[in-house]
């Protein structure tokens, strides 16, 4: 506290009395909040084509584009569309037999071109999933170019650790790099896609990524490149987004284990390694998480998933919705190897639309100073820039809960970014089970 010496002058009636000096405790003047880097306003929708039809999956996905774009999603990430292997295979779309051919069960090249064109017409960018590290065992390269693969001491081609359905490429061979680069450029030339999400980016040398990304950006300077890695070195290779690996688990722990205080801490640490102009992917489900966890209980109950998504999005980074989050009544583990035609929920789509609109409307304030006010059941935080504040509170439990409002915002009139209108911030914020509030002034 600053000590402010105040001299109280004697009144005329007490003129004869000597002046008295008092020391009064006064609060510090609050410093202007720090304003950080520009933040993302993009939302990714990860589409597993196998969830949109048993056959002609691409047509099914195209039919859903008005709804997906209507959720205020900007980037459509399409999981691997390529021809898959059969030898030693388990049905994974990441087991690629031919990098320049389409999985015929998904549809035709005309269908794929129609998907990309329709997404573009709705203002969305399209990124494909790319698997550079390995191929299927029945990829033509194995017989035509056997020296392109890593071999063990016995001279046998090896698999990446734990993935016996695929064969490990050897990126010390110049021809491997050339062929892989040509395959990546092929889809840009054929369809005008806007980038790639690169599977297991850590398995491929960084100088390959630097080279291929330079060639891709020579065709489109705004090419979106997302690396499946949490290593910030990949920004230096040309990627403009990496993974926040810990976001889903940390947010889940808040809902199922009461570890609410870890949510803001984890996000702060993840964001600290993001260079200005780049971003980090945050999510509550992707294809791996949904395949490894019960989607109905990972965030307490199905009703908890949108609340969890609020925490993935409003703490910055680039948020992502995985196809299935917008489906009501799903339970169990969702293998991305399987074909299952899902029925998408208009109500849930509207819920995510409202959250995404709040995410975009708050972009400038989300650059501001982050302060955690969470208690044992509610994740609560603020962001502040000079003259403006964002207040987010999320109930992580199946019971009604309260959280004390930050004293500096109590009685402040703020805009409700979810429900609309204005609200006066109460002393305590009351939240129904799995409810959330997002306020901004």
CSV table of C-alpha atoms in Angstrom, one decimal:
chain,number,residue,atom,x,y,z
A,1,UNK,CA,0.0,0.0,0.0
A,2,UNK,CA,1.2,3.5,-0.7
A,3,UNK,CA,1.4,5.8,2.4
A,4,UNK,CA,-0.3,9.0,1.5
A,5,UNK,CA,0.6,11.9,3.9
A,6,UNK,CA,-2.4,14.2,4.1
A,7,UNK,CA,-2.2,17.5,5.9
A,8,UNK,CA,-5.5,18.5,7.4
A,9,UNK,CA,-5.6,22.2,7.7
A,10,UNK,CA,-7.2,23.7,10.8
A,11,UNK,CA,-10.5,25.3,10.4
A,12,UNK,CA,-11.0,28.9,11.2
A,13,UNK,CA,-12.5,28.1,14.5
A,14,UNK,CA,-9.4,26.1,15.4
A,15,UNK,CA,-6.9,28.5,13.9
A,16,UNK,CA,-5.0,28.6,17.1
A,17,UNK,CA,-4.6,24.8,17.1
A,18,UNK,CA,-1.5,23.5,15.4
A,19,UNK,CA,-2.0,21.5,12.2
A,20,UNK,CA,-2.0,17.8,12.5
A,21,UNK,CA,-0.4,15.3,10.1
A,22,UNK,CA,-2.0,11.9,9.5
A,23,UNK,CA,-0.9,8.8,7.6
A,24,UNK,CA,-3.8,7.2,5.7
A,25,UNK,CA,-3.6,3.8,4.0
A,26,UNK,CA,-4.7,4.2,0.4
A,27,UNK,CA,-4.8,1.4,-2.3
A,28,UNK,CA,-2.4,1.3,-5.1
A,29,UNK,CA,-3.6,2.8,-8.3
A,30,UNK,CA,-4.2,-0.2,-10.5
A,31,UNK,CA,-1.7,-0.5,-13.3
A,32,UNK,CA,-3.0,-0.7,-16.9
A,33,UNK,CA,-3.4,-4.3,-17.9
A,34,UNK,CA,-0.9,-5.8,-20.2
A,35,UNK,CA,-2.0,-6.4,-23.7
A,36,UNK,CA,-0.5,-9.4,-25.4
A,37,UNK,CA,-0.1,-10.7,-28.9
A,38,UNK,CA,-2.9,-10.9,-31.5
A,39,UNK,CA,-5.2,-13.8,-30.8
A,40,UNK,CA,-6.9,-16.3,-33.1
A,41,UNK,CA,-10.4,-15.8,-34.3
A,42,UNK,CA,-10.5,-19.0,-36.3
A,43,UNK,CA,-12.5,-22.1,-35.3
A,44,UNK,CA,-11.6,-25.5,-36.8
A,45,UNK,CA,-14.2,-28.3,-37.5
A,46,UNK,CA,-12.4,-31.7,-37.7
A,47,UNK,CA,-14.5,-33.9,-40.0
A,48,UNK,CA,-14.1,-37.6,-40.0
A,49,UNK,CA,-15.7,-38.6,-43.4
A,50,UNK,CA,-16.6,-42.0,-42.0
A,51,UNK,CA,-19.1,-40.3,-39.7
A,52,UNK,CA,-21.0,-38.8,-42.7
A,53,UNK,CA,-22.0,-42.0,-44.5
A,54,UNK,CA,-21.3,-45.7,-44.9
A,55,UNK,CA,-20.5,-44.9,-48.5
A,56,UNK,CA,-20.3,-41.7,-50.5
A,57,UNK,CA,-19.0,-40.1,-47.3
A,58,UNK,CA,-17.9,-36.9,-49.1
A,59,UNK,CA,-21.4,-36.2,-50.3
A,60,UNK,CA,-22.7,-36.6,-46.8
A,61,UNK,CA,-20.1,-34.2,-45.5
A,62,UNK,CA,-20.9,-31.7,-48.2
A,63,UNK,CA,-24.6,-31.8,-47.3
A,64,UNK,CA,-23.6,-30.8,-43.7
A,65,UNK,CA,-21.5,-27.8,-44.8
A,66,UNK,CA,-24.3,-25.2,-44.3
A,67,UNK,CA,-24.7,-26.4,-40.7
A,68,UNK,CA,-21.0,-26.5,-40.1
A,69,UNK,CA,-20.4,-23.1,-41.5
A,70,UNK,CA,-23.4,-21.9,-39.6
A,71,UNK,CA,-21.6,-22.7,-36.4
A,72,UNK,CA,-19.1,-20.0,-37.2
A,73,UNK,CA,-16.4,-22.5,-38.1
A,74,UNK,CA,-13.8,-21.1,-40.4
A,75,UNK,CA,-11.5,-24.1,-41.2
A,76,UNK,CA,-12.6,-27.5,-42.3
A,77,UNK,CA,-10.0,-30.2,-41.4
A,78,UNK,CA,-10.9,-33.3,-43.4
A,79,UNK,CA,-9.3,-36.5,-42.1
A,80,UNK,CA,-7.3,-38.6,-44.6
A,81,UNK,CA,-9.3,-39.2,-47.8
A,82,UNK,CA,-6.6,-41.3,-49.5
A,83,UNK,CA,-6.7,-44.9,-50.7
A,84,UNK,CA,-6.0,-47.1,-47.7
A,85,UNK,CA,-3.9,-50.3,-47.4
A,86,UNK,CA,-5.1,-53.8,-46.8
A,87,UNK,CA,-2.0,-55.8,-46.1
A,88,UNK,CA,-1.4,-56.0,-42.4
A,89,UNK,CA,-4.0,-53.2,-42.0
A,90,UNK,CA,-6.6,-52.6,-39.3
A,91,UNK,CA,-8.7,-50.1,-41.2
A,92,UNK,CA,-7.0,-46.9,-40.2
A,93,UNK,CA,-7.4,-44.0,-42.5
A,94,UNK,CA,-3.7,-43.1,-41.6
A,95,UNK,CA,-2.5,-46.3,-43.4
A,96,UNK,CA,-2.1,-44.9,-46.9
A,97,UNK,CA,-1.5,-47.0,-49.9
A,98,UNK,CA,-1.6,-44.3,-52.5
A,99,UNK,CA,-1.1,-40.6,-51.7
A,100,UNK,CA,-2.5,-39.4,-55.0
A,101,UNK,CA,-5.7,-41.6,-55.0
A,102,UNK,CA,-9.0,-41.2,-53.2
A,103,UNK,CA,-10.5,-43.9,-51.0
A,104,UNK,CA,-13.3,-45.1,-53.4
A,105,UNK,CA,-15.7,-45.8,-50.6
A,106,UNK,CA,-15.7,-42.0,-49.9
A,107,UNK,CA,-16.8,-41.1,-53.4
A,108,UNK,CA,-15.2,-39.7,-56.5
A,109,UNK,CA,-12.7,-36.9,-57.2
A,110,UNK,CA,-15.7,-34.9,-58.4
A,111,UNK,CA,-17.3,-35.4,-55.0
A,112,UNK,CA,-14.1,-34.2,-53.3
A,113,UNK,CA,-13.7,-31.2,-55.6
A,114,UNK,CA,-17.4,-30.4,-54.9
A,115,UNK,CA,-16.7,-30.5,-51.1
A,116,UNK,CA,-13.8,-28.1,-51.4
A,117,UNK,CA,-15.6,-25.7,-53.7
A,118,UNK,CA,-18.7,-25.7,-51.5
A,119,UNK,CA,-16.6,-25.0,-48.4
A,120,UNK,CA,-14.9,-22.2,-50.2
A,121,UNK,CA,-18.2,-20.7,-51.3
A,122,UNK,CA,-19.2,-20.5,-47.6
A,123,UNK,CA,-16.1,-18.7,-46.6
A,124,UNK,CA,-14.4,-21.7,-45.1
A,125,UNK,CA,-10.8,-22.8,-45.8
A,126,UNK,CA,-10.1,-26.5,-46.2
A,127,UNK,CA,-7.1,-28.4,-44.9
A,128,UNK,CA,-6.3,-32.1,-45.6
A,129,UNK,CA,-4.7,-34.6,-43.2
A,130,UNK,CA,-1.3,-35.7,-44.3
A,131,UNK,CA,0.8,-38.7,-43.3
A,132,UNK,CA,4.4,-38.2,-44.3
A,133,UNK,CA,6.1,-40.6,-41.9
A,134,UNK,CA,5.0,-43.9,-43.2
A,135,UNK,CA,3.0,-45.9,-45.8
A,136,UNK,CA,0.8,-48.9,-45.9
A,137,UNK,CA,2.6,-52.3,-46.5
A,138,UNK,CA,1.0,-52.6,-49.9
A,139,UNK,CA,2.0,-49.1,-51.1
A,140,UNK,CA,3.6,-49.4,-54.5
A,141,UNK,CA,6.7,-47.7,-53.2
A,142,UNK,CA,7.7,-50.8,-51.2
A,143,UNK,CA,8.1,-52.9,-54.3
A,144,UNK,CA,9.1,-50.2,-56.7
A,145,UNK,CA,11.5,-48.3,-54.4
A,146,UNK,CA,12.5,-50.7,-51.5
A,147,UNK,CA,15.4,-48.4,-50.6
A,148,UNK,CA,13.0,-45.7,-49.5
A,149,UNK,CA,12.3,-47.5,-46.3
A,150,UNK,CA,14.1,-47.9,-42.9
A,151,UNK,CA,15.4,-51.5,-42.4
A,152,UNK,CA,16.6,-53.3,-39.3
A,153,UNK,CA,19.9,-55.2,-39.0
A,154,UNK,CA,18.3,-58.3,-40.7
A,155,UNK,CA,17.5,-56.1,-43.7
A,156,UNK,CA,13.7,-56.1,-43.1
A,157,UNK,CA,11.5,-53.0,-43.4
A,158,UNK,CA,10.4,-51.8,-40.0
A,159,UNK,CA,7.3,-50.2,-38.6
A,160,UNK,CA,7.2,-47.1,-36.5
A,161,UNK,CA,7.1,-48.1,-32.8
A,162,UNK,CA,3.6,-49.4,-32.0
A,163,UNK,CA,2.1,-49.1,-35.5
A,164,UNK,CA,2.5,-52.5,-37.1
A,165,UNK,CA,0.1,-51.7,-39.9
A,166,UNK,CA,2.5,-49.3,-41.6
A,167,UNK,CA,6.1,-49.2,-42.9
A,168,UNK,CA,8.6,-46.5,-41.9
A,169,UNK,CA,9.9,-44.2,-44.7
A,170,UNK,CA,13.6,-43.2,-44.7
A,171,UNK,CA,13.8,-39.4,-45.1
A,172,UNK,CA,17.6,-39.6,-45.5
A,173,UNK,CA,16.8,-40.7,-49.0
A,174,UNK,CA,16.4,-37.7,-51.3
A,175,UNK,CA,13.9,-39.4,-53.5
A,176,UNK,CA,11.5,-39.9,-50.6
A,177,UNK,CA,11.5,-36.2,-49.9
A,178,UNK,CA,10.9,-35.4,-53.6
A,179,UNK,CA,8.0,-37.9,-53.9
A,180,UNK,CA,6.3,-36.8,-50.7
A,181,UNK,CA,6.6,-33.1,-51.6
A,182,UNK,CA,5.1,-33.9,-55.1
A,183,UNK,CA,2.2,-35.7,-53.5
A,184,UNK,CA,1.5,-32.8,-51.1
A,185,UNK,CA,1.6,-30.3,-54.0
A,186,UNK,CA,-0.7,-32.5,-56.1
A,187,UNK,CA,-3.7,-31.8,-53.9
A,188,UNK,CA,-3.1,-28.1,-53.8
A,189,UNK,CA,-2.8,-28.1,-57.6
A,190,UNK,CA,-5.8,-30.3,-58.2
A,191,UNK,CA,-8.3,-28.9,-55.6
A,192,UNK,CA,-6.9,-25.6,-54.3
A,193,UNK,CA,-6.9,-26.7,-50.7
A,194,UNK,CA,-5.6,-24.3,-48.1
A,195,UNK,CA,-3.2,-26.3,-46.1
A,196,UNK,CA,-2.4,-29.5,-44.2
A,197,UNK,CA,-2.6,-30.9,-40.7
A,198,UNK,CA,0.5,-33.0,-40.6
A,199,UNK,CA,0.2,-36.3,-38.7
A,200,UNK,CA,3.1,-37.3,-36.4
A,201,UNK,CA,5.1,-34.4,-37.5
A,202,UNK,CA,7.8,-35.3,-35.0
A,203,UNK,CA,8.7,-38.4,-37.0
A,204,UNK,CA,9.8,-36.4,-40.0
A,205,UNK,CA,13.0,-34.3,-40.1
A,206,UNK,CA,12.4,-30.6,-39.6
A,207,UNK,CA,14.3,-29.6,-42.7
A,208,UNK,CA,11.9,-31.5,-44.8
A,209,UNK,CA,9.0,-29.5,-43.4
A,210,UNK,CA,10.9,-26.2,-44.0
A,211,UNK,CA,11.4,-27.1,-47.6
A,212,UNK,CA,7.9,-28.4,-48.4
A,213,UNK,CA,6.2,-25.5,-46.5
A,214,UNK,CA,8.2,-23.0,-48.5
A,215,UNK,CA,7.0,-24.7,-51.8
A,216,UNK,CA,3.4,-24.7,-50.6
A,217,UNK,CA,3.5,-21.1,-49.6
A,218,UNK,CA,5.0,-20.2,-53.0
A,219,UNK,CA,1.6,-21.3,-54.3
A,220,UNK,CA,-0.4,-19.7,-51.5
A,221,UNK,CA,1.3,-17.4,-49.0
A,222,UNK,CA,-1.6,-18.0,-46.5
A,223,UNK,CA,-1.2,-21.8,-46.4
A,224,UNK,CA,-2.4,-23.1,-43.1
A,225,UNK,CA,0.1,-25.6,-41.6
A,226,UNK,CA,-0.8,-27.5,-38.4
A,227,UNK,CA,1.7,-29.8,-36.9
A,228,UNK,CA,0.7,-32.7,-34.7
A,229,UNK,CA,3.3,-31.9,-32.1
A,230,UNK,CA,3.6,-29.9,-28.9
A,231,UNK,CA,7.2,-28.9,-29.7
A,232,UNK,CA,7.5,-25.1,-30.3
A,233,UNK,CA,10.5,-25.7,-32.5
A,234,UNK,CA,8.0,-26.6,-35.3
A,235,UNK,CA,7.0,-22.9,-35.6
A,236,UNK,CA,10.6,-22.4,-36.8
A,237,UNK,CA,10.1,-25.0,-39.5
A,238,UNK,CA,7.2,-22.9,-40.9
A,239,UNK,CA,4.1,-24.3,-39.1
A,240,UNK,CA,1.7,-21.7,-37.9
A,241,UNK,CA,0.0,-24.0,-35.4
A,242,UNK,CA,1.0,-26.8,-33.1
A,243,UNK,CA,-1.0,-28.8,-30.5
A,244,UNK,CA,-1.8,-28.0,-26.9
A,245,UNK,CA,-1.6,-31.7,-26.0
A,246,UNK,CA,-2.7,-31.2,-22.4
A,247,UNK,CA,-5.8,-29.1,-22.9
A,248,UNK,CA,-8.3,-32.0,-23.2
A,249,UNK,CA,-6.9,-34.0,-20.2
A,250,UNK,CA,-6.6,-30.9,-18.0
A,251,UNK,CA,-10.1,-29.7,-18.7
A,252,UNK,CA,-11.4,-33.3,-18.2
A,253,UNK,CA,-9.7,-33.4,-14.8
A,254,UNK,CA,-11.6,-30.3,-13.7
A,255,UNK,CA,-14.9,-32.0,-14.5
A,256,UNK,CA,-14.3,-35.5,-13.1
A,257,UNK,CA,-11.6,-34.9,-10.5
A,258,UNK,CA,-12.3,-31.4,-9.2
A,259,UNK,CA,-9.0,-30.1,-10.4
A,260,UNK,CA,-10.3,-26.7,-11.5
A,261,UNK,CA,-7.3,-24.7,-10.6
A,262,UNK,CA,-5.2,-26.5,-13.2
A,263,UNK,CA,-7.2,-25.2,-16.2
A,264,UNK,CA,-6.0,-21.6,-16.3
A,265,UNK,CA,-2.5,-22.6,-15.3
A,266,UNK,CA,-2.1,-25.1,-18.1
A,267,UNK,CA,-3.5,-22.7,-20.7
A,268,UNK,CA,-1.2,-20.0,-19.6
A,269,UNK,CA,1.9,-22.3,-19.9
A,270,UNK,CA,0.8,-23.5,-23.3
A,271,UNK,CA,0.2,-20.0,-24.7
A,272,UNK,CA,3.5,-18.7,-23.4
A,273,UNK,CA,5.4,-20.7,-26.1
A,274,UNK,CA,3.4,-19.4,-29.0
A,275,UNK,CA,5.2,-16.7,-31.1
A,276,UNK,CA,3.3,-13.6,-32.2
A,277,UNK,CA,1.3,-14.3,-35.3
A,278,UNK,CA,1.1,-18.1,-34.6
A,279,UNK,CA,-1.4,-20.1,-32.7
A,280,UNK,CA,-2.0,-23.4,-30.7
A,281,UNK,CA,-4.7,-25.9,-31.2
A,282,UNK,CA,-7.0,-26.4,-28.2
A,283,UNK,CA,-9.8,-29.0,-28.0
A,284,UNK,CA,-11.8,-31.2,-25.7
A,285,UNK,CA,-12.1,-34.0,-28.3
A,286,UNK,CA,-10.2,-35.0,-31.4
A,287,UNK,CA,-10.2,-38.4,-33.1
A,288,UNK,CA,-7.7,-39.8,-30.7
A,289,UNK,CA,-9.3,-38.5,-27.5
A,290,UNK,CA,-12.8,-39.7,-28.7
A,291,UNK,CA,-11.4,-43.1,-29.5
A,292,UNK,CA,-9.7,-43.6,-26.2
A,293,UNK,CA,-12.3,-42.2,-23.8
A,294,UNK,CA,-16.0,-42.6,-23.1
A,295,UNK,CA,-17.4,-39.5,-24.8
A,296,UNK,CA,-20.4,-39.4,-22.5
A,297,UNK,CA,-18.4,-39.2,-19.2
A,298,UNK,CA,-15.1,-37.6,-20.0
A,299,UNK,CA,-16.5,-34.2,-19.0
A,300,UNK,CA,-18.8,-35.5,-16.3
A,301,UNK,CA,-21.9,-35.9,-18.5
A,302,UNK,CA,-22.9,-35.2,-22.1
A,303,UNK,CA,-24.1,-31.8,-20.9
A,304,UNK,CA,-20.6,-31.0,-19.8
A,305,UNK,CA,-19.1,-31.1,-23.3
A,306,UNK,CA,-20.2,-27.6,-24.4
A,307,UNK,CA,-19.1,-26.2,-21.0
A,308,UNK,CA,-15.7,-27.8,-21.5
A,309,UNK,CA,-15.5,-26.4,-25.0
A,310,UNK,CA,-16.0,-22.9,-23.5
A,311,UNK,CA,-12.7,-23.5,-21.6
A,312,UNK,CA,-10.9,-24.8,-24.7
A,313,UNK,CA,-12.0,-21.7,-26.7
A,314,UNK,CA,-12.1,-18.7,-24.3
A,315,UNK,CA,-8.6,-19.3,-22.9
A,316,UNK,CA,-7.2,-18.6,-26.3
A,317,UNK,CA,-5.5,-20.6,-29.0
A,318,UNK,CA,-7.5,-21.9,-32.0
A,319,UNK,CA,-10.4,-24.0,-30.8
A,320,UNK,CA,-11.7,-27.1,-32.6
A,321,UNK,CA,-14.9,-29.0,-32.7
A,322,UNK,CA,-14.6,-32.7,-33.6
A,323,UNK,CA,-17.4,-34.2,-35.6
A,324,UNK,CA,-19.5,-36.1,-32.9
A,325,UNK,CA,-19.4,-33.3,-30.4
A,326,UNK,CA,-22.4,-32.0,-32.3
A,327,UNK,CA,-24.4,-35.2,-32.0
A,328,UNK,CA,-26.7,-35.9,-29.1
A,329,UNK,CA,-26.7,-39.1,-27.1
A,330,UNK,CA,-23.3,-40.6,-28.0
A,331,UNK,CA,-21.6,-42.8,-25.5
A,332,UNK,CA,-18.6,-45.0,-25.3
A,333,UNK,CA,-15.4,-44.8,-27.4
A,334,UNK,CA,-15.7,-43.7,-31.0
A,335,UNK,CA,-13.2,-45.5,-33.1
A,336,UNK,CA,-12.2,-43.5,-36.2
A,337,UNK,CA,-11.5,-46.7,-38.0
A,338,UNK,CA,-15.3,-47.4,-38.2
A,339,UNK,CA,-17.9,-46.1,-40.5
A,340,UNK,CA,-20.9,-44.9,-38.5
A,341,UNK,CA,-23.4,-42.4,-40.0
A,342,UNK,CA,-24.2,-39.9,-37.3
A,343,UNK,CA,-27.3,-37.7,-36.9
A,344,UNK,CA,-26.3,-34.2,-36.1
A,345,UNK,CA,-28.1,-32.1,-33.6
A,346,UNK,CA,-29.5,-28.6,-34.5
A,347,UNK,CA,-29.7,-27.7,-30.9
A,348,UNK,CA,-26.1,-28.6,-30.1
A,349,UNK,CA,-25.0,-26.8,-33.3
A,350,UNK,CA,-26.7,-23.7,-32.1
A,351,UNK,CA,-25.0,-24.1,-28.7
A,352,UNK,CA,-21.6,-24.1,-30.4
A,353,UNK,CA,-22.5,-21.3,-32.7
A,354,UNK,CA,-23.2,-19.1,-29.6
A,355,UNK,CA,-19.9,-20.0,-28.0
A,356,UNK,CA,-18.0,-19.4,-31.2
A,357,UNK,CA,-19.6,-16.0,-31.6
A,358,UNK,CA,-18.6,-15.1,-28.1
A,359,UNK,CA,-15.0,-16.3,-28.9
A,360,UNK,CA,-14.8,-14.0,-31.9
A,361,UNK,CA,-16.5,-11.0,-30.3
A,362,UNK,CA,-14.1,-11.1,-27.4
A,363,UNK,CA,-10.9,-11.3,-29.6
A,364,UNK,CA,-9.5,-7.9,-28.6
A,365,UNK,CA,-10.2,-8.4,-24.9
A,366,UNK,CA,-8.8,-11.9,-25.0
A,367,UNK,CA,-5.4,-10.3,-25.7
A,368,UNK,CA,-5.4,-8.9,-22.2
A,369,UNK,CA,-4.1,-9.9,-18.8
A,370,UNK,CA,-5.3,-13.2,-17.5
A,371,UNK,CA,-6.4,-13.6,-13.9
A,372,UNK,CA,-7.7,-16.8,-12.3
A,373,UNK,CA,-10.6,-16.7,-9.8
A,374,UNK,CA,-11.5,-20.4,-9.8
A,375,UNK,CA,-12.9,-22.2,-6.8
A,376,UNK,CA,-13.2,-26.0,-6.3
A,377,UNK,CA,-16.1,-26.4,-8.6
A,378,UNK,CA,-16.2,-23.4,-11.0
A,379,UNK,CA,-13.4,-22.3,-13.4
A,380,UNK,CA,-13.6,-18.6,-13.4
A,381,UNK,CA,-11.2,-16.1,-15.0
A,382,UNK,CA,-10.9,-12.7,-16.4
A,383,UNK,CA,-9.0,-11.0,-19.2
A,384,UNK,CA,-8.5,-7.3,-19.1
A,385,UNK,CA,-7.2,-4.6,-21.4
A,386,UNK,CA,-7.4,-0.9,-20.6
A,387,UNK,CA,-11.1,0.0,-20.3
A,388,UNK,CA,-12.5,-3.5,-21.1
A,389,UNK,CA,-12.9,-6.8,-19.3
A,390,UNK,CA,-14.0,-10.3,-20.1
A,391,UNK,CA,-15.4,-12.5,-17.4
A,392,UNK,CA,-15.9,-16.3,-17.9
A,393,UNK,CA,-17.3,-18.7,-15.3
A,394,UNK,CA,-18.0,-22.4,-16.0
A,395,UNK,CA,-19.6,-24.8,-13.6
A,396,UNK,CA,-17.8,-28.1,-13.9
A,397,UNK,CA,-20.3,-30.1,-11.8
A,398,UNK,CA,-23.7,-31.7,-12.0
A,399,UNK,CA,-25.0,-29.5,-9.2
A,400,UNK,CA,-25.8,-25.8,-9.0
A,401,UNK,CA,-22.7,-23.9,-7.8
A,402,UNK,CA,-21.6,-20.4,-7.0
A,403,UNK,CA,-18.4,-18.5,-7.4
A,404,UNK,CA,-17.5,-15.1,-6.0
A,405,UNK,CA,-17.2,-12.4,-8.7
A,406,UNK,CA,-13.9,-10.4,-8.9
A,407,UNK,CA,-14.4,-7.5,-6.6
A,408,UNK,CA,-13.3,-5.0,-9.3
A,409,UNK,CA,-16.2,-6.1,-11.5
A,410,UNK,CA,-18.9,-6.4,-8.9
A,411,UNK,CA,-21.9,-4.2,-9.8
A,412,UNK,CA,-20.4,-3.5,-13.3
A,413,UNK,CA,-22.8,-3.6,-16.2
A,414,UNK,CA,-21.5,-6.1,-18.8
A,415,UNK,CA,-22.8,-7.5,-22.1
A,416,UNK,CA,-23.9,-11.2,-22.0
A,417,UNK,CA,-22.1,-12.7,-25.0
A,418,UNK,CA,-24.1,-15.9,-24.8
A,419,UNK,CA,-27.7,-14.8,-23.9
A,420,UNK,CA,-27.5,-11.2,-25.2
A,421,UNK,CA,-28.5,-8.1,-23.3
A,422,UNK,CA,-26.8,-6.5,-20.4
A,423,UNK,CA,-26.2,-7.9,-16.9
A,424,UNK,CA,-25.0,-6.3,-13.7
A,425,UNK,CA,-22.3,-8.5,-12.2
A,426,UNK,CA,-23.5,-9.8,-8.8
A,427,UNK,CA,-21.4,-10.4,-5.7
A,428,UNK,CA,-21.7,-14.2,-6.4
A,429,UNK,CA,-22.4,-15.8,-9.8
A,430,UNK,CA,-24.9,-18.6,-9.6
A,431,UNK,CA,-24.6,-21.4,-12.2
A,432,UNK,CA,-26.8,-24.3,-12.9
A,433,UNK,CA,-25.2,-27.7,-13.5
A,434,UNK,CA,-22.6,-27.5,-16.4
A,435,UNK,CA,-23.7,-23.9,-17.1
A,436,UNK,CA,-21.4,-21.1,-18.1
A,437,UNK,CA,-21.5,-17.3,-18.4
A,438,UNK,CA,-19.4,-15.1,-20.7
A,439,UNK,CA,-19.6,-11.4,-20.0
A,440,UNK,CA,-17.7,-8.4,-21.5
A,441,UNK,CA,-17.7,-4.7,-21.2
